[in-house]
PDB file of N, CA and C in Angstrom:
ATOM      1  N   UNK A 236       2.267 -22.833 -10.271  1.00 43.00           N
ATOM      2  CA  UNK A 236       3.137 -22.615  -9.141  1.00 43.00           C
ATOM      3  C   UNK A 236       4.230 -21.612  -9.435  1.00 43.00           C
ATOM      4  N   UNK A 237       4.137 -21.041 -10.344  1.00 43.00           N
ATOM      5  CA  UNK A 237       5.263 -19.964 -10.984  1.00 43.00           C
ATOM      6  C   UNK A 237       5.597 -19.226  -9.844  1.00 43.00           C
ATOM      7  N   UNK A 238       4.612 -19.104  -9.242  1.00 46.00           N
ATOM      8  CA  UNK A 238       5.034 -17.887  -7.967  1.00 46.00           C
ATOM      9  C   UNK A 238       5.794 -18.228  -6.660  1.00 46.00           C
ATOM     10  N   UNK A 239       5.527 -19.608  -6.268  1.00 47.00           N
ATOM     11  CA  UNK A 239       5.777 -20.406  -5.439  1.00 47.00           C
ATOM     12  C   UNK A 239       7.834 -20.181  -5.699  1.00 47.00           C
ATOM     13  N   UNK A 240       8.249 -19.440  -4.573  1.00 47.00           N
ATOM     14  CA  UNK A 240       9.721 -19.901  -4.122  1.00 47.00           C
ATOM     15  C   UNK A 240       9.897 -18.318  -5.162  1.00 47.00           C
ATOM     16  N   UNK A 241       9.603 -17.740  -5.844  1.00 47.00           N
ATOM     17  CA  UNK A 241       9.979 -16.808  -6.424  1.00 47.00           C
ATOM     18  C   UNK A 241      10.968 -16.972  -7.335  1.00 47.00           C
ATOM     19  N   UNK A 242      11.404 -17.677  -7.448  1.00 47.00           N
ATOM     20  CA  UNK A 242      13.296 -17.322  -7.937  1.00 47.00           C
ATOM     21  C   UNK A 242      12.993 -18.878  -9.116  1.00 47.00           C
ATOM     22  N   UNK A 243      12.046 -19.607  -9.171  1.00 45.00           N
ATOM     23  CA  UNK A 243      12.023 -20.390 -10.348  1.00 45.00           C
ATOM     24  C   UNK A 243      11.782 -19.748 -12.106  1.00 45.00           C
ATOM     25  N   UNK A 244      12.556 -20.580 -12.752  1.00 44.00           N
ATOM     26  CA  UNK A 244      12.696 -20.138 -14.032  1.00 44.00           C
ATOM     27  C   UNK A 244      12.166 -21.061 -15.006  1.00 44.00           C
ATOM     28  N   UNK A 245      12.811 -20.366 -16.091  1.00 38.00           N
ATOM     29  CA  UNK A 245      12.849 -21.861 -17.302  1.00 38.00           C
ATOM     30  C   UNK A 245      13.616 -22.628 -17.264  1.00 38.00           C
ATOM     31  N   UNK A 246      14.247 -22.384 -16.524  1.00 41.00           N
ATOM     32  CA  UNK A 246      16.061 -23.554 -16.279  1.00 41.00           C
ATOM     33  C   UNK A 246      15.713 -24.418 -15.381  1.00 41.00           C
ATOM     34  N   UNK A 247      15.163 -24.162 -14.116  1.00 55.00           N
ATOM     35  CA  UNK A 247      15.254 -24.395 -13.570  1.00 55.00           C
ATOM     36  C   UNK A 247      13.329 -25.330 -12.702  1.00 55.00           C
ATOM     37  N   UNK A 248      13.297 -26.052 -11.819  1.00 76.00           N
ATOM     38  CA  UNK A 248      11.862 -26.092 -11.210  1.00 76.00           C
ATOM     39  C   UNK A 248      11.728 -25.806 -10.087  1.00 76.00           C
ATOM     40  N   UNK A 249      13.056 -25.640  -9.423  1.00 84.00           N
ATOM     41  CA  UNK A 249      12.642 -25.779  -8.130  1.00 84.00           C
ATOM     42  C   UNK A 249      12.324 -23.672  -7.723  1.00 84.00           C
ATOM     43  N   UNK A 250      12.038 -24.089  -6.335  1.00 90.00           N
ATOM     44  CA  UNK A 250      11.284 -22.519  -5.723  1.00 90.00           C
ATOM     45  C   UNK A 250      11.393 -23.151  -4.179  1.00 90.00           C
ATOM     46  N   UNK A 251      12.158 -21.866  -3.827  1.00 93.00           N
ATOM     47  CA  UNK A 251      12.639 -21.818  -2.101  1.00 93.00           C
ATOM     48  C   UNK A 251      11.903 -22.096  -1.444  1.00 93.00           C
ATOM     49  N   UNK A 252      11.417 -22.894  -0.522  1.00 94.00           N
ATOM     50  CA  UNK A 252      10.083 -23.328   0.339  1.00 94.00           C
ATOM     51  C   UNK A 252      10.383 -23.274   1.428  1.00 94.00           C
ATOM     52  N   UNK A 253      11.343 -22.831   2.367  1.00 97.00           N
ATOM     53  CA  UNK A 253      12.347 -22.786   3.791  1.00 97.00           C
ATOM     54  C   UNK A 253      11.595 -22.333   4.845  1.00 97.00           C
ATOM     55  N   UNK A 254      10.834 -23.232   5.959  1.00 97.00           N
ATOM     56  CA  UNK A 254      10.010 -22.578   7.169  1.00 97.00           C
ATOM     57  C   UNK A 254      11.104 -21.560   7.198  1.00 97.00           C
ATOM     58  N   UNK A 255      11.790 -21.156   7.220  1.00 97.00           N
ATOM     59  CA  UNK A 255      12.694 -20.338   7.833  1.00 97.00           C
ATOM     60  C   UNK A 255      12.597 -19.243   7.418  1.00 97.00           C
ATOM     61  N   UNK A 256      12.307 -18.882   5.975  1.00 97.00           N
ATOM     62  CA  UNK A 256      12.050 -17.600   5.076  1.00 97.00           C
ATOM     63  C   UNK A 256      10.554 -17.269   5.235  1.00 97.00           C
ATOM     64  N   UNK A 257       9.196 -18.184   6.219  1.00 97.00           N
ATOM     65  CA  UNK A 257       8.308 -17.538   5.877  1.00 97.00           C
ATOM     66  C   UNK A 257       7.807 -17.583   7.480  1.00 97.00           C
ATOM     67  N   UNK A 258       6.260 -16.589   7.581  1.00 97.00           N
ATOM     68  CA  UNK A 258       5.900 -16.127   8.408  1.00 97.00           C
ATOM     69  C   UNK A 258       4.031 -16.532   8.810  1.00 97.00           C
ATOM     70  N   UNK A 259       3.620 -16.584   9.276  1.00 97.00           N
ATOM     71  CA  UNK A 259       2.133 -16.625   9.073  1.00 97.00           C
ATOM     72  C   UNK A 259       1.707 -17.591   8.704  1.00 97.00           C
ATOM     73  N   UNK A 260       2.470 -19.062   9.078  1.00 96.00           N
ATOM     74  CA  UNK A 260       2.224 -20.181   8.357  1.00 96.00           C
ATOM     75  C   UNK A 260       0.730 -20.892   8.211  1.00 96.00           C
ATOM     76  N   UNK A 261      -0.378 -20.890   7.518  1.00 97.00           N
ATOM     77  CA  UNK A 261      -1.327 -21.537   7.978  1.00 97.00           C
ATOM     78  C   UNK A 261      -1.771 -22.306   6.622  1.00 97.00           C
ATOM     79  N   UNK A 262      -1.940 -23.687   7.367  1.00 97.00           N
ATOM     80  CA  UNK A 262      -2.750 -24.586   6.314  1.00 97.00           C
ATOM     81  C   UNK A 262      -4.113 -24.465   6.288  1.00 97.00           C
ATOM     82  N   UNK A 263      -4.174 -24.886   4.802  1.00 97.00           N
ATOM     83  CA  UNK A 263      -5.627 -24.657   3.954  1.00 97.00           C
ATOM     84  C   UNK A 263      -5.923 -25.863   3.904  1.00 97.00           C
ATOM     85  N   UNK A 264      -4.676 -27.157   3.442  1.00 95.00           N
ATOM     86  CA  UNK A 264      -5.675 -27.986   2.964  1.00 95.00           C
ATOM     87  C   UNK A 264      -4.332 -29.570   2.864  1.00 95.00           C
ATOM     88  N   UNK A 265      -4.448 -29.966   1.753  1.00 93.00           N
ATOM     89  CA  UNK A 265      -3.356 -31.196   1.620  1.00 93.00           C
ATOM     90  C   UNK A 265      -3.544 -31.482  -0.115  1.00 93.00           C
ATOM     91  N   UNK A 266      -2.027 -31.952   0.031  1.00 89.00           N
ATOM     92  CA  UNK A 266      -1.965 -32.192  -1.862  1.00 89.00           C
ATOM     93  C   UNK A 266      -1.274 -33.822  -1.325  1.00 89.00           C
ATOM     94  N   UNK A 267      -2.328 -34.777  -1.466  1.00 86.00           N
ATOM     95  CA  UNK A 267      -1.812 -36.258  -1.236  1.00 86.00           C
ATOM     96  C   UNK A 267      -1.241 -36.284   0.003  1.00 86.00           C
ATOM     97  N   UNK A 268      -0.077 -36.863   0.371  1.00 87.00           N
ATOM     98  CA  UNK A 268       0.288 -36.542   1.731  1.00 87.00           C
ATOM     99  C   UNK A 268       1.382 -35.307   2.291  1.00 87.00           C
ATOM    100  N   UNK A 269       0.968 -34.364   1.476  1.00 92.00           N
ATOM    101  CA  UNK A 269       1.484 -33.264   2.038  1.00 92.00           C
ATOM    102  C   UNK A 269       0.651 -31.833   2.670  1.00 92.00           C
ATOM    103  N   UNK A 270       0.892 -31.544   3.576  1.00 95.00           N
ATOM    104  CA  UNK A 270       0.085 -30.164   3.968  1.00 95.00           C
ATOM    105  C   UNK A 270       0.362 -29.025   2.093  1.00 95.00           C
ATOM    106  N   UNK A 271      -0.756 -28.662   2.501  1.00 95.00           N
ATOM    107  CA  UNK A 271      -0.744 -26.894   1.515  1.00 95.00           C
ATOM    108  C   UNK A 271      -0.783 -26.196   2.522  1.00 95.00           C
ATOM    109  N   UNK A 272       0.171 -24.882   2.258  1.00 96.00           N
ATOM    110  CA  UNK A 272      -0.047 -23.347   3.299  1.00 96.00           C
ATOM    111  C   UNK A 272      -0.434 -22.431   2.630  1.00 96.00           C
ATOM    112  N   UNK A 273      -0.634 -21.396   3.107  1.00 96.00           N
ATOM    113  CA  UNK A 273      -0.294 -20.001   2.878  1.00 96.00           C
ATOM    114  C   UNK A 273       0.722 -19.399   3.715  1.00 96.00           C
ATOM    115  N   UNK A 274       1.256 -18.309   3.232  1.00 96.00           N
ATOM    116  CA  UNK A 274       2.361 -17.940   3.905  1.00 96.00           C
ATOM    117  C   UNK A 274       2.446 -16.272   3.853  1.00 96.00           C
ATOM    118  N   UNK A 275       3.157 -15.528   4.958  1.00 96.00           N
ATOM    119  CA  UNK A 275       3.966 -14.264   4.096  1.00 96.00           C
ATOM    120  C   UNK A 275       5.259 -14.476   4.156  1.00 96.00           C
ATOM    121  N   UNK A 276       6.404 -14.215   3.248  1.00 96.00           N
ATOM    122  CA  UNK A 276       7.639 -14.009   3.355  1.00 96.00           C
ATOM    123  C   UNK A 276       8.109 -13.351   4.466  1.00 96.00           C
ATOM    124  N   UNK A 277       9.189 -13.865   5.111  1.00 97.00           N
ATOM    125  CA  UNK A 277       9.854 -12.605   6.284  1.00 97.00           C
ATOM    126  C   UNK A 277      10.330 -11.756   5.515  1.00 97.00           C
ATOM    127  N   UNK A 278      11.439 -11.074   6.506  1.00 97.00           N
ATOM    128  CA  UNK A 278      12.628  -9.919   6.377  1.00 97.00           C
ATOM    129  C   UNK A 278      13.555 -10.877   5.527  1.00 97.00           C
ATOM    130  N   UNK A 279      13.829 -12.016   6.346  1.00 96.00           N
ATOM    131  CA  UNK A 279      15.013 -12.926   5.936  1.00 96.00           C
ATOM    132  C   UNK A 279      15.120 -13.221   4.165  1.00 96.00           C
ATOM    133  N   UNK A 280      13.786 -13.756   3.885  1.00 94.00           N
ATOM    134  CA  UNK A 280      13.320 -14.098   2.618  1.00 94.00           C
ATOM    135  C   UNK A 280      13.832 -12.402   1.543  1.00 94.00           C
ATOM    136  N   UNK A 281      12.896 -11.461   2.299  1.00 94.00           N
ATOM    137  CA  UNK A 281      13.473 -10.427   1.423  1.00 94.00           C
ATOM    138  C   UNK A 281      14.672  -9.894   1.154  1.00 94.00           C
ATOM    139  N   UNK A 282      15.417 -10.092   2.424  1.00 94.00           N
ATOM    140  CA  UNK A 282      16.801  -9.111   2.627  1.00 94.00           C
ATOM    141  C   UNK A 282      17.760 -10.171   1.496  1.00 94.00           C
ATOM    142  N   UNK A 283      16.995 -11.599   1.730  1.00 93.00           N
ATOM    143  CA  UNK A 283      18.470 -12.236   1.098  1.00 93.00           C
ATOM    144  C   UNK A 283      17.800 -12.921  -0.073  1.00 93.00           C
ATOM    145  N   UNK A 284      16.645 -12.921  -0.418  1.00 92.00           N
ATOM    146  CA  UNK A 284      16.220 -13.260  -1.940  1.00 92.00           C
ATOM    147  C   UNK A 284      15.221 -12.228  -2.431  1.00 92.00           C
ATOM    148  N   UNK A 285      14.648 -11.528  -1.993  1.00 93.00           N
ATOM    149  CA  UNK A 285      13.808 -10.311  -2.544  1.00 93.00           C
ATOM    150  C   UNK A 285      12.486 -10.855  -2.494  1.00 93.00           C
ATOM    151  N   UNK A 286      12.089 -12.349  -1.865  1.00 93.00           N
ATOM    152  CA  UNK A 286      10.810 -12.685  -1.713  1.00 93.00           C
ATOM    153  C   UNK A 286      10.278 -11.787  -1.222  1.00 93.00           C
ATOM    154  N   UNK A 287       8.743 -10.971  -1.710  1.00 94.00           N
ATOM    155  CA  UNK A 287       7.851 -10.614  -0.325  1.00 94.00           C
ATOM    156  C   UNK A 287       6.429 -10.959  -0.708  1.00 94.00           C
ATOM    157  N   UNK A 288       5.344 -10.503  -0.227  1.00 95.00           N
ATOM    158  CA  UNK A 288       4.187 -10.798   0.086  1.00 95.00           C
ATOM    159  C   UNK A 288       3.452 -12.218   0.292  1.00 95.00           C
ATOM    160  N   UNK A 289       2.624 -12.413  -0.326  1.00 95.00           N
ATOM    161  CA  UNK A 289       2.143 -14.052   0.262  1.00 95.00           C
ATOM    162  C   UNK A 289       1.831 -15.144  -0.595  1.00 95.00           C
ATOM    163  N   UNK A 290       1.958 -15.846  -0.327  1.00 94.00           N
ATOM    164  CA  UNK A 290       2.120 -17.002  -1.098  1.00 94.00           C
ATOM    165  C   UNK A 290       1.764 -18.503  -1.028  1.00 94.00           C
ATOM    166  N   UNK A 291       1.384 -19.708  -1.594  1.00 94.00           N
ATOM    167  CA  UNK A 291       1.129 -21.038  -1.196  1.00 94.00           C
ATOM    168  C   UNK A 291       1.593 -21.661  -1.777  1.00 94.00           C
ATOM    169  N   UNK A 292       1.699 -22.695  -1.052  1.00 93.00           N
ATOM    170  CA  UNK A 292       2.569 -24.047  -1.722  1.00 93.00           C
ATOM    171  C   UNK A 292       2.743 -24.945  -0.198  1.00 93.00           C
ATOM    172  N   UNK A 293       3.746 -25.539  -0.352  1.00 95.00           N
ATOM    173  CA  UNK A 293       4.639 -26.722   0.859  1.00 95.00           C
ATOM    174  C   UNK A 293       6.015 -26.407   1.529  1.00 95.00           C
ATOM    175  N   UNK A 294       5.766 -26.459   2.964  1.00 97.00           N
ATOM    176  CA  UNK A 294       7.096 -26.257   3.322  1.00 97.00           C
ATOM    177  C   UNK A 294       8.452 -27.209   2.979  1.00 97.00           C
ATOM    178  N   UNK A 295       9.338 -26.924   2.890  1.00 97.00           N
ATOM    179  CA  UNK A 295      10.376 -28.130   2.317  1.00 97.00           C
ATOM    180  C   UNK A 295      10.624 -29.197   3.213  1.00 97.00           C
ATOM    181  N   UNK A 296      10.467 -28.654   4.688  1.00 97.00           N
ATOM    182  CA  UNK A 296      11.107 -29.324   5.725  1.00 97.00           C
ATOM    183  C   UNK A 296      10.150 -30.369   6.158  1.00 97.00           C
ATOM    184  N   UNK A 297       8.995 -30.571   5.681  1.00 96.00           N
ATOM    185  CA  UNK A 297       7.815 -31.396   5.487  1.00 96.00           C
ATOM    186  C   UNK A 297       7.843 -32.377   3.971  1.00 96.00           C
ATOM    187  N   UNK A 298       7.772 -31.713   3.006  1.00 96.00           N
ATOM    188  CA  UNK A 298       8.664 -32.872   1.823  1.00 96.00           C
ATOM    189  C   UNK A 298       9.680 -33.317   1.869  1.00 96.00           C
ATOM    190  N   UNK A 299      10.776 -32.848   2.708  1.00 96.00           N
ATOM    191  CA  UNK A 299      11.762 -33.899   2.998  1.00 96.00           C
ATOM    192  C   UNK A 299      11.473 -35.144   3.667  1.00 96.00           C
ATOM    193  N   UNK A 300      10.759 -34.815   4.715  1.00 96.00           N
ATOM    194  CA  UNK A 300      10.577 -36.096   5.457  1.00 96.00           C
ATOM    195  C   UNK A 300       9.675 -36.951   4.454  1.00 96.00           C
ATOM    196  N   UNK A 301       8.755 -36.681   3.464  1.00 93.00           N
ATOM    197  CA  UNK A 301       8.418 -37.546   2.732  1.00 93.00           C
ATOM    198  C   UNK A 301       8.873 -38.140   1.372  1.00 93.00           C
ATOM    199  N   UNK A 302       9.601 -37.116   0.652  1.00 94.00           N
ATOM    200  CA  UNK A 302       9.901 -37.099  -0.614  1.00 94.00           C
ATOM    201  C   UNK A 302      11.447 -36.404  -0.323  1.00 94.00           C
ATOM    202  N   UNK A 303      12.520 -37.066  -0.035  1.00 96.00           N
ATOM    203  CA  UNK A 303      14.072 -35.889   0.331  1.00 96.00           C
ATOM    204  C   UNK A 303      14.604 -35.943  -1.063  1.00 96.00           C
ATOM    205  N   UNK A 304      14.253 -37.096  -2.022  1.00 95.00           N
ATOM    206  CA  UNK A 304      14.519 -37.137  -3.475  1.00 95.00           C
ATOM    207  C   UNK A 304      13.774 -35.540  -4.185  1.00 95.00           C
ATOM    208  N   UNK A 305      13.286 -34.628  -4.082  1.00 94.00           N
ATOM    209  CA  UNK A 305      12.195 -33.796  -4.008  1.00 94.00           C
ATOM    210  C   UNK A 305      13.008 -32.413  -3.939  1.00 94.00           C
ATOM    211  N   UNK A 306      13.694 -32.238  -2.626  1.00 96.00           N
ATOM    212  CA  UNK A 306      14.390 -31.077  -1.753  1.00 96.00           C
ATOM    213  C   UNK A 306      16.029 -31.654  -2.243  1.00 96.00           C
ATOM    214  N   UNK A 307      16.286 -29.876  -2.381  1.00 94.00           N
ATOM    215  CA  UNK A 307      17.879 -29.228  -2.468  1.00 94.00           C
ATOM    216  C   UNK A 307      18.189 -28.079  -1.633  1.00 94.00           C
ATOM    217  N   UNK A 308      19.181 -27.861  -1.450  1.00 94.00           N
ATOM    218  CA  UNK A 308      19.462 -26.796  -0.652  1.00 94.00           C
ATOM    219  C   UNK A 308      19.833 -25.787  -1.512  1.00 94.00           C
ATOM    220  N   UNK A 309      19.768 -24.541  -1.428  1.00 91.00           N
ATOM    221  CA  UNK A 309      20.065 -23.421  -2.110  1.00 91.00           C
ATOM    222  C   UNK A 309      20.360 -22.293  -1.399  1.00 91.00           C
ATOM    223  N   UNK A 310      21.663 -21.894  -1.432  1.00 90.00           N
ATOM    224  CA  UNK A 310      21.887 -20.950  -0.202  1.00 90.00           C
ATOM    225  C   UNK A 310      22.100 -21.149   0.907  1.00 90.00           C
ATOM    226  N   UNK A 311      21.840 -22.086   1.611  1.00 94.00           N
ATOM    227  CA  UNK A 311      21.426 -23.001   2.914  1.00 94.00           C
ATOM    228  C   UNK A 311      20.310 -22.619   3.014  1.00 94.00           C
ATOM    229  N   UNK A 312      19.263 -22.808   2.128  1.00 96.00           N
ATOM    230  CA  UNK A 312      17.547 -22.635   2.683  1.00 96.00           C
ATOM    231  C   UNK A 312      17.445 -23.975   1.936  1.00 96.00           C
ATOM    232  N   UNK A 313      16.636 -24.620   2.279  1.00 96.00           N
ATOM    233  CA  UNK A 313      15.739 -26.101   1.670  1.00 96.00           C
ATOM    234  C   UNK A 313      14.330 -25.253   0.102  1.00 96.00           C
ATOM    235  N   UNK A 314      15.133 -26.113  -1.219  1.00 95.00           N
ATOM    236  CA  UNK A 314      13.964 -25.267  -1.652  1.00 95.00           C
ATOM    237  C   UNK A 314      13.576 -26.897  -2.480  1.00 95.00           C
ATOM    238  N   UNK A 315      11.991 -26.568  -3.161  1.00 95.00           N
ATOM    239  CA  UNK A 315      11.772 -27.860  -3.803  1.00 95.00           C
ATOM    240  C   UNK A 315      11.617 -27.561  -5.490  1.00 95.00           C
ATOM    241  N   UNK A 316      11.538 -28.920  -5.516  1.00 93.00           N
ATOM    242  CA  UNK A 316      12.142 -29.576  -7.340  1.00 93.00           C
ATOM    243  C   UNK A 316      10.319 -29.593  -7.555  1.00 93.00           C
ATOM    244  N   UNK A 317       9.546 -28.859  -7.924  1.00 88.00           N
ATOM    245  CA  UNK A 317       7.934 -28.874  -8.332  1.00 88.00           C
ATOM    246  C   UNK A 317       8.061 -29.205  -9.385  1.00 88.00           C
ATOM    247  N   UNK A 318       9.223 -29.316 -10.141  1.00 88.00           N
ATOM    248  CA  UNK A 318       8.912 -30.834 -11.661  1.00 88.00           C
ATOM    249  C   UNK A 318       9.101 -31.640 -11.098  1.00 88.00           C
ATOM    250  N   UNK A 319       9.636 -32.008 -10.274  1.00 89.00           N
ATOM    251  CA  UNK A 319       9.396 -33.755  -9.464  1.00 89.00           C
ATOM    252  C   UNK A 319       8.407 -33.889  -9.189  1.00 89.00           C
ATOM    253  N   UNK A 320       7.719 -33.179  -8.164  1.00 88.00           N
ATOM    254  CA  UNK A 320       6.729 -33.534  -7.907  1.00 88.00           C
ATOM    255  C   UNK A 320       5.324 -33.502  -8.290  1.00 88.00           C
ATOM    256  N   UNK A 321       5.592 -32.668  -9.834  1.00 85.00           N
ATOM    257  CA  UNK A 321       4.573 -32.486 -10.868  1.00 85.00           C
ATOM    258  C   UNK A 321       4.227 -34.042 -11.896  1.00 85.00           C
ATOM    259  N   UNK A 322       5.854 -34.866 -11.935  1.00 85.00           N
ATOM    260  CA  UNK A 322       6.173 -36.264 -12.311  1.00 85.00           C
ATOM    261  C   UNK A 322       5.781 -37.208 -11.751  1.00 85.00           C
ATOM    262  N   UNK A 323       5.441 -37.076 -10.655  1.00 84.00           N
ATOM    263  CA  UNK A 323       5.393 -38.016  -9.309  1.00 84.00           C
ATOM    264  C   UNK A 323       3.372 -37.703  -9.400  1.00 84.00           C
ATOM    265  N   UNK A 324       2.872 -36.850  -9.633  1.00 79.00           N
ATOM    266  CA  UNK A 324       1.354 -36.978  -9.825  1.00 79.00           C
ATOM    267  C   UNK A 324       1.105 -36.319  -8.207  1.00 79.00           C
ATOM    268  N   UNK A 325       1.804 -35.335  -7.590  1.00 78.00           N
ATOM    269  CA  UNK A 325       1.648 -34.590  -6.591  1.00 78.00           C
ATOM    270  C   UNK A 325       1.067 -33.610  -6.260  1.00 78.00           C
ATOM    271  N   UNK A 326       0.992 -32.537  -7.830  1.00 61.00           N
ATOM    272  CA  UNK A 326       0.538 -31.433  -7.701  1.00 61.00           C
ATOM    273  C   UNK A 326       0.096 -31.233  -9.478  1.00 61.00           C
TER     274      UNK A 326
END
């Protein structure tokens, strides 16, 4: 998932997941009870984190409602903790 949210490190697990930063939303499939997408980054994503092209993973605003232990805010975008949910036997 390295790619997932762009902006994850070694410090860090989580990666920006914000319906709000992406475009073209379409599901492929499900990881337990969560949708999988694909996505492209907007303008928004780029202008204000340098996200672009496309990408998969989970929207945040969908693991909140299941997992809010999971989701942080960053910036005011919702991004997720993917060592949680790598702990949790999710992904």
């Amino acid at each position: 998932h390295s790619a997932i949210g762009g902006i994850a490190d070694a410090a860090t697990s989580f990666g920006l997941s914000d319906a709000k930063l992406k475009s073209n939303l379409t599901k492929v499939g499900t990881d337990g009870s969560l949708n999988v997408y694909t996505w492209e980054w907007n303008k928004l994503a780029e202008d204000k984190f340098g996200l672009t092209g496309t990408d998969k993973g989970y929207v945040a605003q969908e693991v909140k409602r299941v997992m809010p232990e999971a989701v942080m805010t960053i910036d005011g975008f919702l991004a997720i903790d993917y060592g949680y949910l790598s702990e949790v036997g999710v992904q």
